[in-house]
PDB file of C-alpha atoms in Angstrom:
ATOM      1  CA  MET A   1       0.232   0.037  -0.022  1.00 39.00           C
ATOM      2  CA  VAL A   2       1.286   3.597  -0.778  1.00 39.00           C
ATOM      3  CA  GLU A   3       1.732   5.862   2.110  1.00 47.00           C
ATOM      4  CA  PHE A   4       0.718   9.361   1.970  1.00 50.00           C
ATOM      5  CA  SER A   5       3.594  11.821   2.200  1.00 54.00           C
ATOM      6  CA  CYS A   6       1.192  14.029   3.935  1.00 59.00           C
ATOM      7  CA  SER A   7      -2.503  13.975   5.410  1.00 71.00           C
ATOM      8  CA  PRO A   8      -4.588  12.255   2.894  1.00 81.00           C
ATOM      9  CA  PRO A   9      -6.942  14.636   1.451  1.00 92.00           C
ATOM     10  CA  ARG A  10     -10.771  14.700   2.187  1.00 94.00           C
ATOM     11  CA  LEU A  11     -12.053  15.369  -0.976  1.00 97.00           C
ATOM     12  CA  THR A  12     -10.356  15.015  -4.447  1.00 97.00           C
ATOM     13  CA  PHE A  13     -11.894  15.841  -7.423  1.00 98.00           C
ATOM     14  CA  ILE A  14     -10.621  14.771 -10.845  1.00 98.00           C
ATOM     15  CA  THR A  15     -11.655  16.097 -14.093  1.00 97.00           C
ATOM     16  CA  GLY A  16     -10.634  15.613 -17.897  1.00 96.00           C
ATOM     17  CA  ALA A  17     -11.867  14.724 -21.260  1.00 92.00           C
ATOM     18  CA  SER A  18     -13.562  11.167 -21.931  1.00 87.00           C
ATOM     19  CA  ARG A  19     -11.075   8.422 -21.770  1.00 88.00           C
ATOM     20  CA  SER A  20      -8.280  10.663 -20.122  1.00 92.00           C
ATOM     21  CA  GLY A  21      -7.647   8.253 -17.287  1.00 93.00           C
ATOM     22  CA  LYS A  22      -9.961   9.742 -14.681  1.00 95.00           C
ATOM     23  CA  THR A  23     -10.887   6.533 -13.328  1.00 92.00           C
ATOM     24  CA  HIS A  24      -7.950   4.546 -13.152  1.00 92.00           C
ATOM     25  CA  LEU A  25      -6.381   7.711 -11.162  1.00 95.00           C
ATOM     26  CA  ALA A  26      -9.430   7.182  -8.707  1.00 95.00           C
ATOM     27  CA  LEU A  27      -8.869   3.695  -8.440  1.00 93.00           C
ATOM     28  CA  GLN A  28      -5.180   4.086  -7.904  1.00 93.00           C
ATOM     29  CA  LEU A  29      -5.606   6.898  -4.961  1.00 95.00           C
ATOM     30  CA  ALA A  30      -8.598   4.794  -3.305  1.00 95.00           C
ATOM     31  CA  LEU A  31      -6.544   1.650  -2.926  1.00 93.00           C
ATOM     32  CA  ARG A  32      -4.187   3.590  -0.755  1.00 93.00           C
ATOM     33  CA  TYR A  33      -6.608   3.385   1.984  1.00 94.00           C
ATOM     34  CA  PRO A  34      -7.509  -0.170   3.517  1.00 94.00           C
ATOM     35  CA  PRO A  35     -11.296  -1.705   2.960  1.00 94.00           C
ATOM     36  CA  PRO A  36     -13.617  -1.325   3.542  1.00 95.00           C
ATOM     37  CA  ARG A  37     -14.141   1.115   0.213  1.00 95.00           C
ATOM     38  CA  VAL A  38     -17.161   2.323  -1.627  1.00 96.00           C
ATOM     39  CA  TYR A  39     -17.416   2.761  -5.384  1.00 95.00           C
ATOM     40  CA  LEU A  40     -20.728   4.829  -6.142  1.00 96.00           C
ATOM     41  CA  ALA A  41     -21.755   4.348  -9.663  1.00 94.00           C
ATOM     42  CA  THR A  42     -24.409   6.905 -11.404  1.00 95.00           C
ATOM     43  CA  ALA A  43     -24.663   5.530 -14.685  1.00 87.00           C
ATOM     44  CA  GLN A  44     -27.500   3.565 -15.803  1.00 86.00           C
ATOM     45  CA  ALA A  45     -27.346   1.050 -18.263  1.00 81.00           C
ATOM     46  CA  LEU A  46     -29.944   2.384 -21.086  1.00 83.00           C
ATOM     47  CA  ASP A  47     -28.144   0.864 -24.131  1.00 88.00           C
ATOM     48  CA  ALA A  48     -25.874  -1.434 -25.148  1.00 89.00           C
ATOM     49  CA  GLU A  49     -22.686   0.648 -25.234  1.00 88.00           C
ATOM     50  CA  MET A  50     -23.337   2.030 -21.696  1.00 83.00           C
ATOM     51  CA  SER A  51     -23.771  -1.512 -20.567  1.00 85.00           C
ATOM     52  CA  LEU A  52     -20.452  -2.577 -21.834  1.00 88.00           C
ATOM     53  CA  ARG A  53     -18.342   0.358 -20.193  1.00 81.00           C
ATOM     54  CA  ILE A  54     -19.757  -0.389 -16.956  1.00 79.00           C
ATOM     55  CA  ARG A  55     -19.272  -3.840 -17.209  1.00 84.00           C
ATOM     56  CA  ARG A  56     -15.663  -2.735 -17.862  1.00 82.00           C
ATOM     57  CA  HIS A  57     -15.636  -0.450 -15.050  1.00 77.00           C
ATOM     58  CA  ARG A  58     -16.735  -3.392 -12.690  1.00 79.00           C
ATOM     59  CA  GLU A  59     -14.179  -5.648 -13.926  1.00 81.00           C
ATOM     60  CA  GLU A  60     -11.357  -2.455 -13.348  1.00 75.00           C
ATOM     61  CA  ARG A  61     -12.660  -2.710  -9.289  1.00 74.00           C
ATOM     62  CA  THR A  62     -12.455  -6.660  -9.260  1.00 71.00           C
ATOM     63  CA  GLY A  63     -13.687  -6.864  -5.619  1.00 69.00           C
ATOM     64  CA  ASN A  64     -11.921  -4.111  -3.781  1.00 84.00           C
ATOM     65  CA  PHE A  65     -14.929  -2.074  -3.678  1.00 92.00           C
ATOM     66  CA  GLU A  66     -18.167  -2.196  -2.532  1.00 92.00           C
ATOM     67  CA  THR A  67     -20.251  -0.591  -5.137  1.00 91.00           C
ATOM     68  CA  PHE A  68     -23.706   1.161  -4.885  1.00 94.00           C
ATOM     69  CA  GLU A  69     -25.542   2.208  -8.136  1.00 92.00           C
ATOM     70  CA  GLU A  70     -27.573   5.474  -7.587  1.00 94.00           C
ATOM     71  CA  PRO A  71     -28.315   7.649 -10.657  1.00 95.00           C
ATOM     72  CA  LEU A  72     -30.090  10.686  -8.903  1.00 96.00           C
ATOM     73  CA  ARG A  73     -30.099  10.332  -4.966  1.00 96.00           C
ATOM     74  CA  LEU A  74     -26.374  10.819  -4.824  1.00 96.00           C
ATOM     75  CA  THR A  75     -26.349  13.337  -1.629  1.00 96.00           C
ATOM     76  CA  HIS A  76     -29.269  11.078   0.182  1.00 96.00           C
ATOM     77  CA  LEU A  77     -26.866   8.052  -0.601  1.00 96.00           C
ATOM     78  CA  LEU A  78     -23.945   9.685   0.776  1.00 97.00           C
ATOM     79  CA  ARG A  79     -25.585  11.009   3.697  1.00 95.00           C
ATOM     80  CA  SER A  80     -26.668   7.093   4.588  1.00 95.00           C
ATOM     81  CA  LEU A  81     -23.220   5.697   4.399  1.00 95.00           C
ATOM     82  CA  ASP A  82     -21.673   4.009   7.128  1.00 87.00           C
ATOM     83  CA  GLN A  83     -18.445   5.700   8.662  1.00 91.00           C
ATOM     84  CA  SER A  84     -16.688   2.660   8.832  1.00 93.00           C
ATOM     85  CA  TYR A  85     -15.736   2.613   5.079  1.00 96.00           C
ATOM     86  CA  SER A  86     -12.120   4.109   4.403  1.00 96.00           C
ATOM     87  CA  VAL A  87     -12.765   6.414   1.155  1.00 97.00           C
ATOM     88  CA  VAL A  88     -15.407   6.842  -1.353  1.00 97.00           C
ATOM     89  CA  ILE A  89     -15.365   7.031  -5.087  1.00 97.00           C
ATOM     90  CA  ILE A  90     -17.973   8.904  -7.048  1.00 98.00           C
ATOM     91  CA  ASP A  91     -17.845   8.193 -10.803  1.00 95.00           C
ATOM     92  CA  CYS A  92     -19.656  10.171 -12.204  1.00 93.00           C
ATOM     93  CA  LEU A  93     -20.609  13.394 -11.260  1.00 96.00           C
ATOM     94  CA  THR A  94     -21.342  14.538 -15.107  1.00 95.00           C
ATOM     95  CA  LEU A  95     -23.711  11.372 -15.780  1.00 95.00           C
ATOM     96  CA  TRP A  96     -25.490  12.079 -12.459  1.00 97.00           C
ATOM     97  CA  LEU A  97     -25.798  15.771 -13.688  1.00 96.00           C
ATOM     98  CA  ASN A  98     -27.308  14.286 -16.973  1.00 94.00           C
ATOM     99  CA  ASN A  99     -29.582  11.922 -14.935  1.00 95.00           C
ATOM    100  CA  LEU A 100     -30.574  14.737 -12.911  1.00 95.00           C
ATOM    101  CA  MET A 101     -31.464  16.887 -16.177  1.00 94.00           C
ATOM    102  CA  ALA A 102     -33.441  14.023 -17.470  1.00 93.00           C
ATOM    103  CA  SER A 103     -35.305  13.572 -14.591  1.00 94.00           C
ATOM    104  CA  LEU A 104     -35.773  17.202 -13.671  1.00 92.00           C
ATOM    105  CA  GLY A 105     -36.411  18.417 -17.224  1.00 86.00           C
ATOM    106  CA  GLU A 106     -36.089  22.504 -17.586  1.00 78.00           C
ATOM    107  CA  ASP A 107     -36.601  23.014 -13.910  1.00 88.00           C
ATOM    108  CA  GLN A 108     -33.247  25.217 -13.563  1.00 87.00           C
ATOM    109  CA  ASP A 109     -33.794  25.798 -10.011  1.00 92.00           C
ATOM    110  CA  SER A 110     -34.295  22.271  -8.639  1.00 93.00           C
ATOM    111  CA  LEU A 111     -31.203  21.138 -10.667  1.00 93.00           C
ATOM    112  CA  ARG A 112     -29.234  24.101  -9.243  1.00 92.00           C
ATOM    113  CA  GLN A 113     -30.333  23.386  -5.760  1.00 95.00           C
ATOM    114  CA  GLU A 114     -29.410  19.678  -6.160  1.00 95.00           C
ATOM    115  CA  ALA A 115     -25.909  20.640  -7.005  1.00 95.00           C
ATOM    116  CA  SER A 116     -25.455  23.283  -4.368  1.00 96.00           C
ATOM    117  CA  GLU A 117     -26.944  20.607  -1.685  1.00 96.00           C
ATOM    118  CA  LEU A 118     -24.053  18.405  -3.091  1.00 97.00           C
ATOM    119  CA  VAL A 119     -21.598  20.894  -2.397  1.00 97.00           C
ATOM    120  CA  GLU A 120     -22.363  22.078   1.011  1.00 97.00           C
ATOM    121  CA  PHE A 121     -22.619  18.379   1.979  1.00 97.00           C
ATOM    122  CA  PHE A 122     -18.712  17.955   1.058  1.00 96.00           C
ATOM    123  CA  LYS A 123     -17.894  20.889   3.076  1.00 95.00           C
ATOM    124  CA  SER A 124     -18.531  18.836   6.124  1.00 94.00           C
ATOM    125  CA  PHE A 125     -18.318  14.834   5.131  1.00 95.00           C
ATOM    126  CA  SER A 126     -15.849  13.123   6.815  1.00 94.00           C
ATOM    127  CA  ILE A 127     -14.943  10.117   4.719  1.00 97.00           C
ATOM    128  CA  PRO A 128     -12.265  10.999   2.240  1.00 97.00           C
ATOM    129  CA  THR A 129     -13.855  10.924  -1.241  1.00 98.00           C
ATOM    130  CA  VAL A 130     -12.599  11.098  -4.678  1.00 98.00           C
ATOM    131  CA  ILE A 131     -15.029  12.944  -7.167  1.00 98.00           C
ATOM    132  CA  ILE A 132     -14.547  12.208 -11.134  1.00 98.00           C
ATOM    133  CA  SER A 133     -16.258  14.535 -13.461  1.00 98.00           C
ATOM    134  CA  ASN A 134     -15.737  15.174 -17.185  1.00 96.00           C
ATOM    135  CA  GLU A 135     -14.479  18.496 -18.593  1.00 94.00           C
ATOM    136  CA  VAL A 136     -17.205  19.308 -20.870  1.00 92.00           C
ATOM    137  CA  GLY A 137     -16.657  22.971 -21.588  1.00 87.00           C
ATOM    138  CA  TRP A 138     -13.436  22.841 -23.605  1.00 87.00           C
ATOM    139  CA  GLY A 139     -15.203  22.202 -27.377  1.00 83.00           C
ATOM    140  CA  ILE A 140     -17.162  24.179 -29.538  1.00 86.00           C
ATOM    141  CA  VAL A 141     -20.259  25.729 -28.104  1.00 89.00           C
ATOM    142  CA  PRO A 142     -23.351  23.424 -28.341  1.00 89.00           C
ATOM    143  CA  ASN A 143     -26.021  24.392 -30.947  1.00 92.00           C
ATOM    144  CA  ASN A 144     -29.026  23.888 -28.796  1.00 92.00           C
ATOM    145  CA  PRO A 145     -30.063  24.945 -25.546  1.00 91.00           C
ATOM    146  CA  LEU A 146     -30.448  22.060 -23.869  1.00 90.00           C
ATOM    147  CA  ALA A 147     -26.753  20.810 -24.384  1.00 91.00           C
ATOM    148  CA  ARG A 148     -25.573  24.782 -23.619  1.00 92.00           C
ATOM    149  CA  LYS A 149     -27.493  24.468 -20.288  1.00 92.00           C
ATOM    150  CA  PHE A 150     -25.883  20.916 -19.191  1.00 93.00           C
ATOM    151  CA  ARG A 151     -22.291  22.848 -20.298  1.00 94.00           C
ATOM    152  CA  ASP A 152     -22.951  25.509 -18.176  1.00 93.00           C
ATOM    153  CA  LEU A 153     -24.473  23.633 -15.297  1.00 94.00           C
ATOM    154  CA  SER A 154     -21.522  21.103 -15.399  1.00 95.00           C
ATOM    155  CA  GLY A 155     -18.763  23.615 -15.658  1.00 95.00           C
ATOM    156  CA  ASN A 156     -20.600  25.562 -12.575  1.00 95.00           C
ATOM    157  CA  LEU A 157     -20.789  22.390 -10.717  1.00 97.00           C
ATOM    158  CA  ASN A 158     -17.001  21.469 -11.255  1.00 97.00           C
ATOM    159  CA  GLN A 159     -15.522  24.931 -10.360  1.00 97.00           C
ATOM    160  CA  ASP A 160     -17.808  24.510  -6.815  1.00 97.00           C
ATOM    161  CA  LEU A 161     -16.524  21.234  -5.984  1.00 97.00           C
ATOM    162  CA  ALA A 162     -12.964  21.995  -7.052  1.00 97.00           C
ATOM    163  CA  ALA A 163     -13.327  25.166  -5.036  1.00 97.00           C
ATOM    164  CA  VAL A 164     -13.955  23.170  -1.813  1.00 97.00           C
ATOM    165  CA  ALA A 165     -11.641  20.198  -2.798  1.00 97.00           C
ATOM    166  CA  ASP A 166      -8.330  19.621  -1.059  1.00 96.00           C
ATOM    167  CA  GLN A 167      -6.861  18.150  -4.082  1.00 96.00           C
ATOM    168  CA  VAL A 168      -7.897  18.766  -7.951  1.00 97.00           C
ATOM    169  CA  VAL A 169      -6.555  16.599 -10.330  1.00 97.00           C
ATOM    170  CA  LEU A 170      -6.824  17.068 -14.179  1.00 97.00           C
ATOM    171  CA  THR A 171      -6.381  13.939 -16.397  1.00 97.00           C
ATOM    172  CA  VAL A 172      -4.830  14.288 -19.920  1.00 96.00           C
ATOM    173  CA  ALA A 173      -3.833  11.263 -22.185  1.00 95.00           C
ATOM    174  CA  GLY A 174      -3.652   9.195 -18.768  1.00 93.00           C
ATOM    175  CA  ILE A 175      -1.275  11.680 -17.078  1.00 96.00           C
ATOM    176  CA  PRO A 176      -2.418  13.325 -14.089  1.00 96.00           C
ATOM    177  CA  LEU A 177      -1.623  17.172 -13.535  1.00 96.00           C
ATOM    178  CA  PHE A 178      -2.064  18.034 -10.060  1.00 94.00           C
ATOM    179  CA  LEU A 179      -3.817  21.724  -9.969  1.00 95.00           C
ATOM    180  CA  LYS A 180      -4.360  21.640  -6.350  1.00 95.00           C
ATOM    181  CA  GLN A 181      -2.559  19.724  -3.783  1.00 89.00           C
ATOM    182  CA  PRO A 182      -3.012  19.451   0.213  1.00 79.00           C
ATOM    183  CA  LEU A 183      -0.657  21.287   2.324  1.00 68.00           C
ATOM    184  CA  VAL A 184       2.377  19.253   3.201  1.00 63.00           C
ATOM    185  CA  ASP A 185       2.267  18.301   7.593  1.00 59.00           C
ATOM    186  CA  PRO A 186       5.044  20.143   9.518  1.00 56.00           C
ATOM    187  CA  PRO A 187       7.607  18.321  10.506  1.00 57.00           C
ATOM    188  CA  ARG A 188       7.480  16.536  13.995  1.00 60.00           C
TER     189      ARG A 188
END
């Protein structure tokens, strides 16, 4: 098991493009903690391609995590977790937001409230957590209002969680770029 050179971060936020190595990095970070560990999946197997992705992610974990699948009630599930877990991975925030938009429709106030509730929750959650989210705002401006709303909500949520995170990592081509790191413990 890899040891931390400083206090382990309470909240790590990993972002990057699709297939950039976010989940692989999250698993590596979480395996630094002893069992029991939680993997909280937000994806829904709505088609064959997504079913295959979910299966591959399950195979990556190979029994090292207790898995919970929750596409909508993320904060509620986090509140219910037993404090005996050593670490939580949330994969992924972008899919959770997509699920919320599909469920709540055009109700922007409810979407913002759900996102705000999640950010507030992480200000005091005591179990070390690794959140995975996609960086969706680097492409062209979407040509339809729904896609623009999703991009904007996702970007705002990513900013808000990065602000409260102890550690923020951008993954590019499988390489982690540490943008924000916890302070090193002073010598004893």
